[in-house]
Amino acid sequence: MLSQARGGRAVQYLIVLVVAITLNFFLPRLMPGNPLALLAGVDVGLLKPEERAQIIEGAGLDRPLGEQYLRYWGDLLQGDLGYSYRQKRPIVDLLMERLPWTLLLSGAALLLSAVVGIITGAISAWRRAKAIDLSLLWTMIVINSLPSFWLGMLLIAVVAVQLGLLPSFGAVTPASGYSGWAHVVDVLRHAILPVITLSVISVPDIYLTMRYTMLGVLGEDFIRTARAKGLSERRILFAHVIPNALAPVVTVLTLRLGYAFGGAAVIETVFSYPGLGRLIFEAVSGRDYPVMQAAFLLFTVAVLLANLLADFLYPLLDPRTKAA
Amino acid sequence: MSATVPPLSQSQQHTAGSIRLLARPSLRRFRLTTSNVTAVIGTLLIAGLVLTAIFADVLSPYPPAERVGRPFARPSAEHLLGTNDIGQDILSELIYGTRISLTVGVTAALVTITIGTAVGVLAGYYRRLGSILMRLADIVLVLPFLPLLIMLAAYLGRSLWNTVIIIGLLSWAGTARIIRSQVLTIVNQDYILAAQGIGATHRHILYHHILPQVLLLATGQFVQATNAAILLEAALSFLGLGDPIQKSWGTVLYWAQVRGAFLTPAWLWWVLPPGLLIALASLGFALIGFALEQVINPRLRHNR
């Protein structure tokens, strides 16, 4: 039964992937304007005649739409994400160059926001309707209303510029010649502000999930039984409540892992951080559509993998399914 | 409960507003006050912004698009929030921006809620169509939201309408699921079966029995969708994908970013105020939504 449900999920994810790829194929071809320009990502007039012929030939623009579609799939299956005529480089290289930076930012932010979100959520639920619960709840509601990029801009203005404590842009100091330990410190110093911004805006989601699930667990019969047995509050919290509340929270965290990739687009732009999100922004403002599309595909795959991971982890973490 | 509630009203007690009585009195009072405070603060915030939007031409000292001062001027008696890179009055830009940001947010939320409610009601009422529609909703929910939003905005071009349509087309799925689950609990109730039994048409049942019942839930969803749409519009405009002529709060921040205002003291009057306005609008709708949810969702009344 369980494996059947999981099989159904896998099919659904496969459908999503097909939809994303199909969207990618049709968007530049059905938009008003010259598809050649949209596929090239540069002004057609700037292309050399042989480049132009190469694009038309490569995408099969002179062929019927069905054949173009099949060819598009064929290229993708061979791992060919296309070529950026603007940057004069294969798109795969561009993506791979940016990926580690986004992984660094979103990984660190996920870890930080998970720790803060789980702890504050647990405190809130445990002290429900007390002053600390209400103030945490209000704080999270306010944070949820802040535009993330604005928070980043304020941090730069205050911490980086006014106080001069941290660098305001980029991932490393340009032409610094740092190596070894000095390089690591440099990278970390550049990552602090974007990671803080990303973490702050991620905390409310995790907090609310933790608080809500834990309130549910606290109302269950086995907690009452544990109390009746005379267990200490501490023991009840750590042995009974938290393990039972963790599964949904881990699901939220895993899903965030997938979305963090694309969600960082705005933050990376503010900090001029050379990750994938910033790449999307650069591609959009430079009209380098093929790069934008490839990045979208990569994000889709990341989200789907995160979903698969979440489906896989949930039964392992939920004590109730373990017993069965 | 049976001790305090007179037996005559018991049959009514199990319907609509009765669950409130099940909660302990002390907790009930607490919840009522917090939800009142949130509702009042939220309403005040939104009312203030709506009035600003309506009376923008009266309130703003200058026409927002006109070059009325020296570029990059600091705040002064003539220009309370200084001027931007081409000498437009920032305060006037923000007052008119309220119009744009609120209109886009509310309109996008209307699109979201219209699609979401229609899909949800149809999916809950017609079983077979429902499973197809919910598959579609699942797909929309899984696709990476922000990158898709950015990509569509880039292809469709920069205009207020495009922003509204893109946000609406990508945000309905969550609402559809919630509405559908409510419709599923309605369709099996006796009076629906009775209506079907005496030969009422599907159209009649959908319009007269089901739609009125989900409208309250849809209202709650609308408020939350407005909150989300305002933040999304701001993010899109900040990335340079907003309408270039009709400036929203997000567009003002985009230009502040492009001109590096946050690297100079100008962040105090060029970056801080527009973001604050976005946050206040979002907070206002969030608080109203929060208070509405306490009224709409009996389970929350119970659990919180």
XYZ file of C-alpha atoms in Angstrom:
628
model
C 0.000 0.000 0.000
C 2.722 2.375 1.038
C 4.979 1.545 -1.881
C 1.999 1.934 -4.194
C 1.406 5.439 -2.866
C 5.054 6.193 -3.375
C 4.896 4.866 -6.926
C 1.981 7.235 -7.569
C 4.053 10.106 -6.271
C 6.954 9.191 -8.530
C 4.626 9.252 -11.541
C 3.324 12.657 -10.452
C 6.863 14.037 -10.226
C 7.653 12.661 -13.642
C 4.578 14.455 -15.011
C 5.771 17.693 -13.399
C 9.142 17.301 -15.081
C 7.484 16.728 -18.458
C 5.280 19.805 -17.912
C 8.303 21.939 -17.015
C 10.247 20.787 -20.070
C 7.230 21.308 -22.322
C 6.718 24.820 -20.913
C 10.355 25.521 -21.578
C 9.973 24.362 -25.138
C 6.820 26.266 -25.985
C 7.358 29.590 -24.179
C 9.998 31.022 -26.534
C 8.261 29.587 -29.592
C 4.749 30.850 -28.890
C 5.603 34.304 -27.587
C 5.059 37.257 -29.890
C 8.254 38.235 -31.645
C 10.991 36.367 -33.372
C 11.634 32.980 -31.752
C 15.150 33.140 -33.093
C 15.864 36.150 -30.876
C 14.294 34.450 -27.856
C 16.265 31.265 -28.445
C 19.528 33.057 -29.067
C 19.183 35.423 -26.148
C 20.903 38.207 -28.059
C 19.914 40.717 -30.686
C 19.603 38.804 -33.934
C 21.459 41.567 -35.735
C 24.526 40.915 -33.612
C 24.763 37.287 -34.664
C 27.143 36.198 -37.355
C 25.375 34.507 -40.283
C 26.943 31.159 -39.432
C 25.831 31.488 -35.786
C 22.358 32.255 -36.971
C 22.352 29.209 -39.212
C 23.709 27.178 -36.310
C 20.831 28.195 -33.997
C 18.194 27.543 -36.610
C 19.803 24.219 -37.406
C 20.364 23.327 -33.720
C 16.814 24.033 -32.584
C 15.401 22.827 -35.892
C 13.471 26.088 -36.329
C 12.975 25.314 -40.014
C 11.295 22.004 -39.137
C 7.732 21.247 -38.015
C 6.986 21.898 -34.336
C 6.626 18.200 -33.478
C 10.058 17.400 -34.785
C 11.532 20.376 -32.927
C 9.950 19.081 -29.730
C 11.460 15.614 -30.141
C 14.840 17.088 -30.909
C 14.569 19.257 -27.780
C 14.030 16.151 -25.661
C 16.886 14.370 -27.381
C 19.302 17.192 -26.530
C 18.135 17.302 -22.909
C 18.492 13.560 -22.462
C 22.075 13.852 -23.643
C 22.668 16.473 -20.959
C 22.849 19.310 -23.481
C 21.236 22.381 -21.924
C 22.151 24.653 -24.794
C 24.613 27.410 -25.425
C 24.688 30.987 -24.197
C 25.458 33.150 -27.209
C 25.733 36.134 -24.922
C 28.370 34.615 -22.669
C 29.812 32.444 -25.459
C 29.815 29.404 -23.203
C 27.842 26.166 -22.784
C 25.070 26.733 -20.256
C 25.983 23.637 -18.247
C 29.327 25.237 -17.395
C 27.613 28.434 -16.251
C 25.250 26.506 -13.983
C 27.976 24.330 -12.483
C 30.100 27.379 -11.739
C 27.238 29.003 -9.789
C 25.856 25.906 -8.071
C 28.386 25.639 -5.181
C 27.684 29.214 -4.051
C 23.942 28.662 -3.933
C 24.485 25.369 -2.103
C 26.634 27.157 0.458
C 24.073 29.899 1.073
C 20.942 27.777 1.127
C 22.562 24.947 3.087
C 23.834 27.228 5.832
C 20.560 29.158 5.949
C 18.525 25.973 6.151
C 20.612 24.691 9.053
C 20.445 27.967 10.949
C 16.722 28.525 10.395
C 15.971 24.886 11.305
C 17.720 25.204 14.679
C 16.090 28.538 15.501
C 12.670 27.559 14.134
C 12.483 24.231 15.947
C 13.631 25.624 19.291
C 11.366 28.690 19.222
C 8.438 26.599 17.956
C 8.914 24.092 20.773
C 9.145 26.827 23.412
C 6.006 28.472 22.022
C 3.941 25.288 22.073
C 5.218 24.242 25.488
C 4.300 27.665 26.927
C 1.136 28.078 24.900
C -0.795 31.323 25.422
C 1.865 32.568 27.840
C 3.671 35.843 27.238
C 6.625 34.160 25.524
C 4.358 32.295 23.104
C 2.492 35.453 22.163
C 5.625 37.527 21.677
C 7.228 34.810 19.531
C 4.053 34.482 17.486
C 3.863 38.230 16.890
C 7.547 38.385 15.982
C 7.085 35.649 13.392
C 3.986 37.290 11.899
C 5.919 40.547 11.527
C 8.950 38.797 9.975
C 6.618 37.084 7.514
C 5.518 40.500 6.278
C 9.010 41.819 5.550
C 10.117 41.868 1.918
C 13.250 39.690 1.988
C 15.266 41.870 -0.374
C 14.532 44.947 1.722
C 15.839 43.194 4.836
C 19.011 42.427 2.879
C 19.359 46.043 1.747
C 18.976 47.304 5.322
C 21.579 44.832 6.593
C 24.007 46.009 3.937
C 23.314 49.666 4.715
C 23.742 49.251 8.472
C 26.184 46.379 9.047
C 28.343 46.593 5.930
C 28.353 50.298 5.071
C 27.634 52.250 8.267
C 29.453 49.962 10.685
C 31.909 48.588 8.138
C 31.863 45.163 9.792
C 31.316 42.911 6.797
C 31.680 43.069 2.995
C 28.619 44.350 1.163
C 28.726 42.355 -2.060
C 30.086 39.288 -3.842
C 31.307 35.938 -2.549
C 35.032 36.711 -2.303
C 37.170 39.842 -2.254
C 38.124 40.452 -5.885
C 41.826 40.089 -6.716
C 42.737 39.669 -3.067
C 45.270 36.885 -3.602
C 43.999 35.156 -0.447
C 44.746 31.474 -0.175
C 44.274 28.738 2.382
C 42.792 29.844 5.684
C 42.548 33.503 4.695
C 40.445 32.478 1.692
C 38.064 30.434 3.862
C 37.623 33.357 6.253
C 37.006 35.672 3.307
C 34.303 33.369 1.900
C 32.637 33.054 5.309
C 32.658 36.811 5.880
C 30.943 37.325 2.536
C 28.365 34.649 3.291
C 27.287 35.925 6.724
C 24.839 38.659 5.702
C 23.072 36.735 2.899
C 22.804 33.669 5.139
C 21.329 35.748 7.970
C 18.799 37.350 5.604
C 17.771 33.991 4.154
C 17.559 32.413 7.611
C 15.466 35.176 9.140
C 12.833 34.969 6.412
C 12.769 31.132 6.582
C 12.308 30.859 10.345
C 8.562 31.724 10.587
C 7.534 28.829 8.347
C 9.498 26.283 10.384
C 8.441 27.873 13.664
C 4.742 27.765 12.767
C 4.948 24.135 11.620
C 6.783 23.085 14.773
C 4.399 24.973 17.043
C 1.284 23.661 15.322
C 2.428 20.026 15.220
C 3.621 20.120 18.783
C 0.309 21.561 19.984
C -1.369 18.637 18.253
C 0.941 16.111 19.913
C 0.485 17.734 23.332
C -3.249 17.119 23.092
C -2.903 13.392 22.407
C -3.776 10.615 24.817
C -0.303 9.175 25.191
C 0.925 12.471 26.591
C -1.855 12.380 29.159
C -0.822 8.806 29.964
C 2.796 9.869 30.356
C 1.706 12.612 32.747
C -0.475 10.165 34.673
C 2.490 7.801 34.994
C 4.226 10.646 36.796
C 7.013 11.204 34.261
C 8.957 14.427 34.687
C 8.019 17.290 32.363
C 11.510 17.174 30.915
C 11.210 13.498 30.096
C 7.777 13.996 28.533
C 9.121 16.795 26.358
C 12.227 15.053 25.081
C 11.088 11.420 25.013
C 7.493 11.828 23.871
C 6.570 15.215 22.471
C 9.528 16.235 20.327
C 10.113 12.876 18.568
C 6.460 12.795 17.598
C 6.422 16.366 16.377
C 9.551 16.138 14.263
C 8.327 14.288 11.149
C 6.221 17.133 9.663
C 8.947 19.637 10.503
C 11.571 17.572 8.691
C 9.222 17.380 5.708
C 8.937 21.168 5.651
C 12.706 21.468 5.917
C 13.327 19.007 3.090
C 10.870 20.777 0.815
C 12.478 24.104 1.650
C 15.785 22.634 0.542
C 14.384 22.301 -2.959
C 12.713 25.704 -3.043
C 15.656 27.461 -1.365
C 17.483 27.165 -4.681
C 15.101 29.407 -6.548
C 13.923 31.343 -3.527
C 17.388 32.765 -3.056
C 17.098 34.583 -6.403
C 16.082 37.884 -4.828
C 18.576 37.713 -1.952
C 21.486 36.808 -4.196
C 20.610 39.762 -6.385
C 20.731 42.176 -3.438
C 24.125 40.892 -2.313
C 25.477 40.490 -5.878
C 26.231 36.943 -4.791
C 27.357 34.788 -7.742
C 24.851 31.957 -7.215
C 22.141 30.464 -9.422
C 19.512 32.965 -8.332
C 21.697 35.857 -9.353
C 22.320 34.021 -12.640
C 18.572 34.049 -13.318
C 18.438 37.770 -12.588
C 21.384 38.448 -14.887
C 19.819 36.296 -17.592
C 16.499 38.145 -17.290
C 17.987 41.619 -17.372
C 20.353 40.638 -20.209
C 17.560 38.849 -22.109
C 19.687 35.711 -22.125
C 16.586 33.505 -22.220
C 18.270 30.108 -22.774
C 20.201 30.513 -19.514
C 17.023 31.456 -17.669
C 15.273 28.385 -19.015
C 18.084 26.022 -18.103
C 18.172 27.425 -14.581
C 14.412 26.927 -14.310
C 14.854 23.304 -15.316
C 17.570 22.828 -12.732
C 15.323 24.326 -10.046
C 12.505 21.993 -11.061
C 14.774 18.975 -10.714
C 15.946 20.231 -7.311
C 12.363 20.630 -6.098
C 11.394 17.179 -7.333
C 14.410 15.540 -5.699
C 13.565 17.326 -2.445
C 9.996 16.047 -2.689
C 11.197 12.493 -3.272
C 13.534 12.780 -0.298
C 10.697 14.069 1.876
C 8.445 11.168 0.845
C 11.260 8.787 1.683
C 12.120 10.354 5.055
C 8.628 10.784 6.453
C 7.859 7.132 7.266
C 11.321 6.728 8.760
C 10.734 9.604 11.164
C 7.138 9.121 12.182
C 7.130 6.753 15.180
C 3.600 5.623 14.352
C 4.462 4.255 10.913
C 7.561 2.648 12.375
C 5.502 0.531 14.732
C 3.262 -0.752 11.955
C -21.714 20.945 28.349
C -25.064 19.212 28.731
C -25.339 20.611 32.234
C -25.100 24.241 31.144
C -26.878 24.164 27.797
C -30.652 23.863 27.905
C -31.797 20.710 26.085
C -34.126 22.577 23.741
C -31.306 24.274 21.890
C -29.145 21.181 21.773
C -29.953 20.341 18.165
C -28.802 23.793 17.105
C -25.748 23.580 19.268
C -24.148 21.048 16.995
C -24.246 23.297 13.970
C -22.376 26.420 13.015
C -21.345 28.593 15.941
C -21.671 26.027 18.667
C -18.108 24.880 18.929
C -17.139 28.072 20.652
C -19.161 26.947 23.653
C -17.064 23.816 23.967
C -13.920 25.773 24.703
C -13.091 26.610 28.262
C -14.393 30.080 29.188
C -11.034 31.517 30.259
C -9.367 30.500 27.021
C -12.298 31.756 25.013
C -12.018 35.245 26.416
C -8.289 35.301 25.714
C -8.780 34.266 22.138
C -11.544 36.714 21.530
C -9.417 39.626 22.704
C -6.297 38.679 20.744
C -8.307 38.162 17.590
C -10.018 41.510 18.172
C -6.732 43.318 18.641
C -5.267 41.780 15.482
C -8.415 42.637 13.541
C -8.414 46.251 14.729
C -4.711 46.829 14.034
C -4.983 45.137 10.644
C -8.049 47.114 9.643
C -6.478 50.411 10.726
C -3.335 49.709 8.704
C -5.232 48.782 5.569
C -7.754 51.599 5.947
C -4.895 54.093 6.217
C -3.240 52.750 3.088
C -6.480 52.588 1.120
C -7.249 56.220 2.000
C -3.734 57.189 0.918
C -4.301 55.410 -2.385
C -7.686 57.059 -2.987
C -6.542 60.581 -2.110
C -3.099 60.271 -3.682
C -3.578 63.357 -5.859
C -4.573 65.460 -2.845
C -1.914 64.114 -0.500
C 1.168 64.081 -2.653
C 3.064 67.364 -2.842
C 4.214 66.880 -6.477
C 3.215 64.903 -9.548
C 5.195 61.661 -9.085
C 6.627 61.424 -12.598
C 7.798 65.008 -12.907
C 11.357 66.184 -12.291
C 10.734 68.699 -9.547
C 14.102 68.999 -7.862
C 17.812 68.479 -8.000
C 18.708 64.739 -8.385
C 19.786 62.879 -5.214
C 18.643 65.735 -2.932
C 18.609 65.066 0.799
C 15.330 65.449 2.713
C 14.312 69.092 3.100
C 11.216 71.178 3.711
C 10.335 71.023 -0.009
C 11.089 67.327 -0.377
C 10.384 65.504 2.881
C 11.955 62.256 1.665
C 14.418 63.819 -0.747
C 14.541 63.155 -4.471
C 15.658 60.196 -6.575
C 18.310 59.883 -9.253
C 16.387 61.995 -11.786
C 14.965 64.541 -9.364
C 11.514 63.092 -8.755
C 10.011 63.610 -5.305
C 10.294 60.285 -3.413
C 7.368 60.988 -1.060
C 5.050 61.608 -4.011
C 6.322 58.454 -5.719
C 5.486 56.451 -2.602
C 2.007 57.960 -2.185
C 1.125 57.160 -5.794
C 2.923 53.822 -5.429
C 0.370 52.899 -2.774
C -2.257 52.992 -5.500
C -0.282 50.715 -7.787
C 0.860 48.243 -5.132
C -2.576 47.856 -3.539
C -4.402 47.647 -6.865
C -2.060 44.990 -8.226
C -2.191 43.058 -4.944
C -5.985 43.084 -4.690
C -6.567 42.376 -8.395
C -4.076 39.517 -8.456
C -5.714 38.094 -5.338
C -9.120 38.367 -7.041
C -7.818 36.367 -10.013
C -6.285 33.818 -7.628
C -9.455 33.453 -5.612
C -11.773 33.302 -8.622
C -9.804 30.489 -10.240
C -9.228 28.766 -6.896
C -12.887 28.873 -5.860
C -14.176 27.786 -9.264
C -11.733 24.881 -9.468
C -12.322 23.935 -5.825
C -16.122 23.924 -6.105
C -16.156 21.993 -9.386
C -13.545 19.544 -8.130
C -15.504 18.916 -4.941
C -18.838 18.490 -6.682
C -17.904 16.463 -9.750
C -15.780 13.559 -8.580
C -14.158 12.515 -11.840
C -13.408 16.044 -13.029
C -12.195 16.653 -9.480
C -9.414 14.105 -9.591
C -8.137 15.576 -12.855
C -8.294 19.136 -11.540
C -6.509 18.172 -8.340
C -3.740 16.518 -10.350
C -3.336 19.819 -12.144
C -3.291 21.661 -8.805
C -0.588 19.287 -7.530
C 1.551 20.035 -10.571
C 1.185 23.789 -10.103
C 2.023 23.420 -6.414
C 5.209 21.458 -7.050
C 6.704 23.612 -9.837
C 9.368 25.983 -8.462
C 7.252 29.046 -7.866
C 9.566 32.051 -7.926
C 11.720 30.961 -10.912
C 8.571 30.226 -12.944
C 7.116 33.599 -11.946
C 10.308 35.336 -13.055
C 10.482 33.396 -16.314
C 6.860 34.138 -17.279
C 7.283 37.794 -16.378
C 10.398 37.977 -18.543
C 8.651 36.443 -21.560
C 5.340 38.286 -21.237
C 6.888 41.700 -20.747
C 6.619 44.366 -18.107
C 3.115 45.625 -17.427
C 0.720 45.784 -14.493
C -1.709 43.411 -16.195
C 0.975 40.833 -16.852
C 2.036 40.950 -13.208
C -1.570 40.447 -12.099
C -2.182 37.568 -14.489
C 1.066 35.751 -13.737
C 0.571 35.906 -9.966
C -3.062 34.815 -10.318
C -2.275 31.918 -12.652
C 0.403 30.503 -10.382
C -1.221 30.947 -6.957
C -4.707 29.403 -7.184
C -3.822 25.801 -6.408
C -3.631 26.069 -2.614
C -6.998 27.828 -2.443
C -8.566 25.246 -4.764
C -7.529 22.408 -2.449
C -8.909 24.110 0.653
C -12.221 25.023 -1.014
C -12.546 21.517 -2.432
C -12.126 19.868 0.946
C -14.910 22.041 2.332
C -17.171 21.248 -0.625
C -16.530 17.542 -0.055
C -17.975 17.841 3.452
C -21.010 19.737 2.126
C -22.030 17.510 -0.798
C -22.850 14.538 1.389
C -25.154 16.415 3.712
C -28.827 15.546 3.767
C -30.190 18.735 2.247
C -27.952 18.408 -0.810
C -29.061 14.815 -1.277
C -32.644 15.973 -0.759
C -32.241 18.722 -3.337
C -30.820 16.229 -5.789
C -33.687 13.860 -4.914
C -36.385 16.356 -5.816
C -34.669 17.040 -9.115
C -32.722 20.242 -8.572
C -30.229 20.858 -11.356
C -26.489 20.742 -10.686
C -26.360 24.405 -11.593
C -29.007 25.255 -8.988
C -27.263 23.249 -6.272
C -23.859 24.745 -7.072
C -25.163 28.326 -7.049
C -27.700 28.196 -4.251
C -26.380 25.613 -1.843
C -22.647 25.176 -2.259
C -21.259 28.524 -3.382
C -22.821 30.524 -0.501
C -21.296 28.076 1.962
C -17.744 28.452 0.684
C -17.854 32.226 0.291
C -16.712 32.905 3.853
C -13.770 30.546 3.434
C -12.989 32.166 0.076
C -12.992 35.584 1.750
C -10.384 34.419 4.226
C -8.325 33.026 1.372
C -8.686 36.289 -0.530
C -7.202 38.305 2.319
C -4.237 35.952 2.583
C -3.798 35.931 -1.190
C -3.675 39.730 -1.193
C -0.927 39.633 1.402
C 1.077 37.182 -0.705
C 0.423 39.080 -3.960
C 1.685 42.370 -2.511
C 4.968 40.729 -1.498
C 5.271 38.954 -4.867
C 4.600 42.108 -6.852
C 7.250 43.875 -4.786
C 9.782 41.103 -5.474
C 9.049 41.084 -9.222
C 9.291 44.870 -9.467
C 12.469 44.805 -7.426
C 13.990 42.442 -9.995
C 13.132 44.991 -12.688
C 10.129 43.046 -13.984
C 7.450 45.517 -12.920
C 5.665 48.117 -15.018
C 8.334 50.700 -15.938
C 5.937 53.642 -16.071
C 3.493 53.080 -13.234
C 5.844 52.771 -10.304
C 4.937 50.618 -7.334
C 6.786 50.534 -3.998
C 8.859 47.651 -5.376
C 9.846 49.687 -8.431
C 11.063 52.528 -6.205
C 13.262 50.000 -4.390
C 14.496 48.652 -7.736
C 15.806 52.087 -8.701
C 17.250 52.594 -5.224
C 19.130 49.324 -5.718
C 20.263 50.137 -9.255
C 21.581 53.544 -8.148
C 23.254 52.053 -5.073
C 21.202 54.120 -2.594
C 21.760 51.563 0.140
C 25.515 52.176 -0.023
C 25.024 55.842 0.873
C 23.148 57.717 3.639
C 20.231 57.885 1.173
C 19.103 54.453 2.400
C 17.342 56.250 5.269
C 14.885 58.073 3.001
C 15.037 56.073 -0.234
C 15.225 52.433 0.960
C 13.660 52.404 4.422
C 10.248 54.032 3.666
C 9.115 51.949 0.637
C 10.047 48.670 2.346
C 8.247 49.784 5.479
C 5.108 50.467 3.426
C 5.276 47.013 1.812
C 5.741 45.428 5.242
C 2.826 47.399 6.746
C 0.485 46.466 3.893
C 1.474 42.818 4.122
C 1.156 42.862 7.914
C -2.264 44.536 7.723
C -3.694 41.867 5.444
C -1.963 39.108 7.432
C -3.565 40.330 10.668
C -7.027 40.609 9.133
C -6.568 37.137 7.656
C -5.449 35.846 11.031
C -8.532 37.249 12.757
C -10.833 35.967 10.000
C -9.364 32.517 10.292
C -10.219 32.385 13.974
C -13.830 33.036 13.025
C -13.949 30.753 9.981
C -12.027 27.719 11.116
C -13.617 26.085 14.148
C -10.670 23.731 14.570
C -8.395 26.684 15.195
C -10.767 28.041 17.791
C -10.392 24.710 19.469
C -6.691 24.064 19.182
C -4.903 27.286 19.637
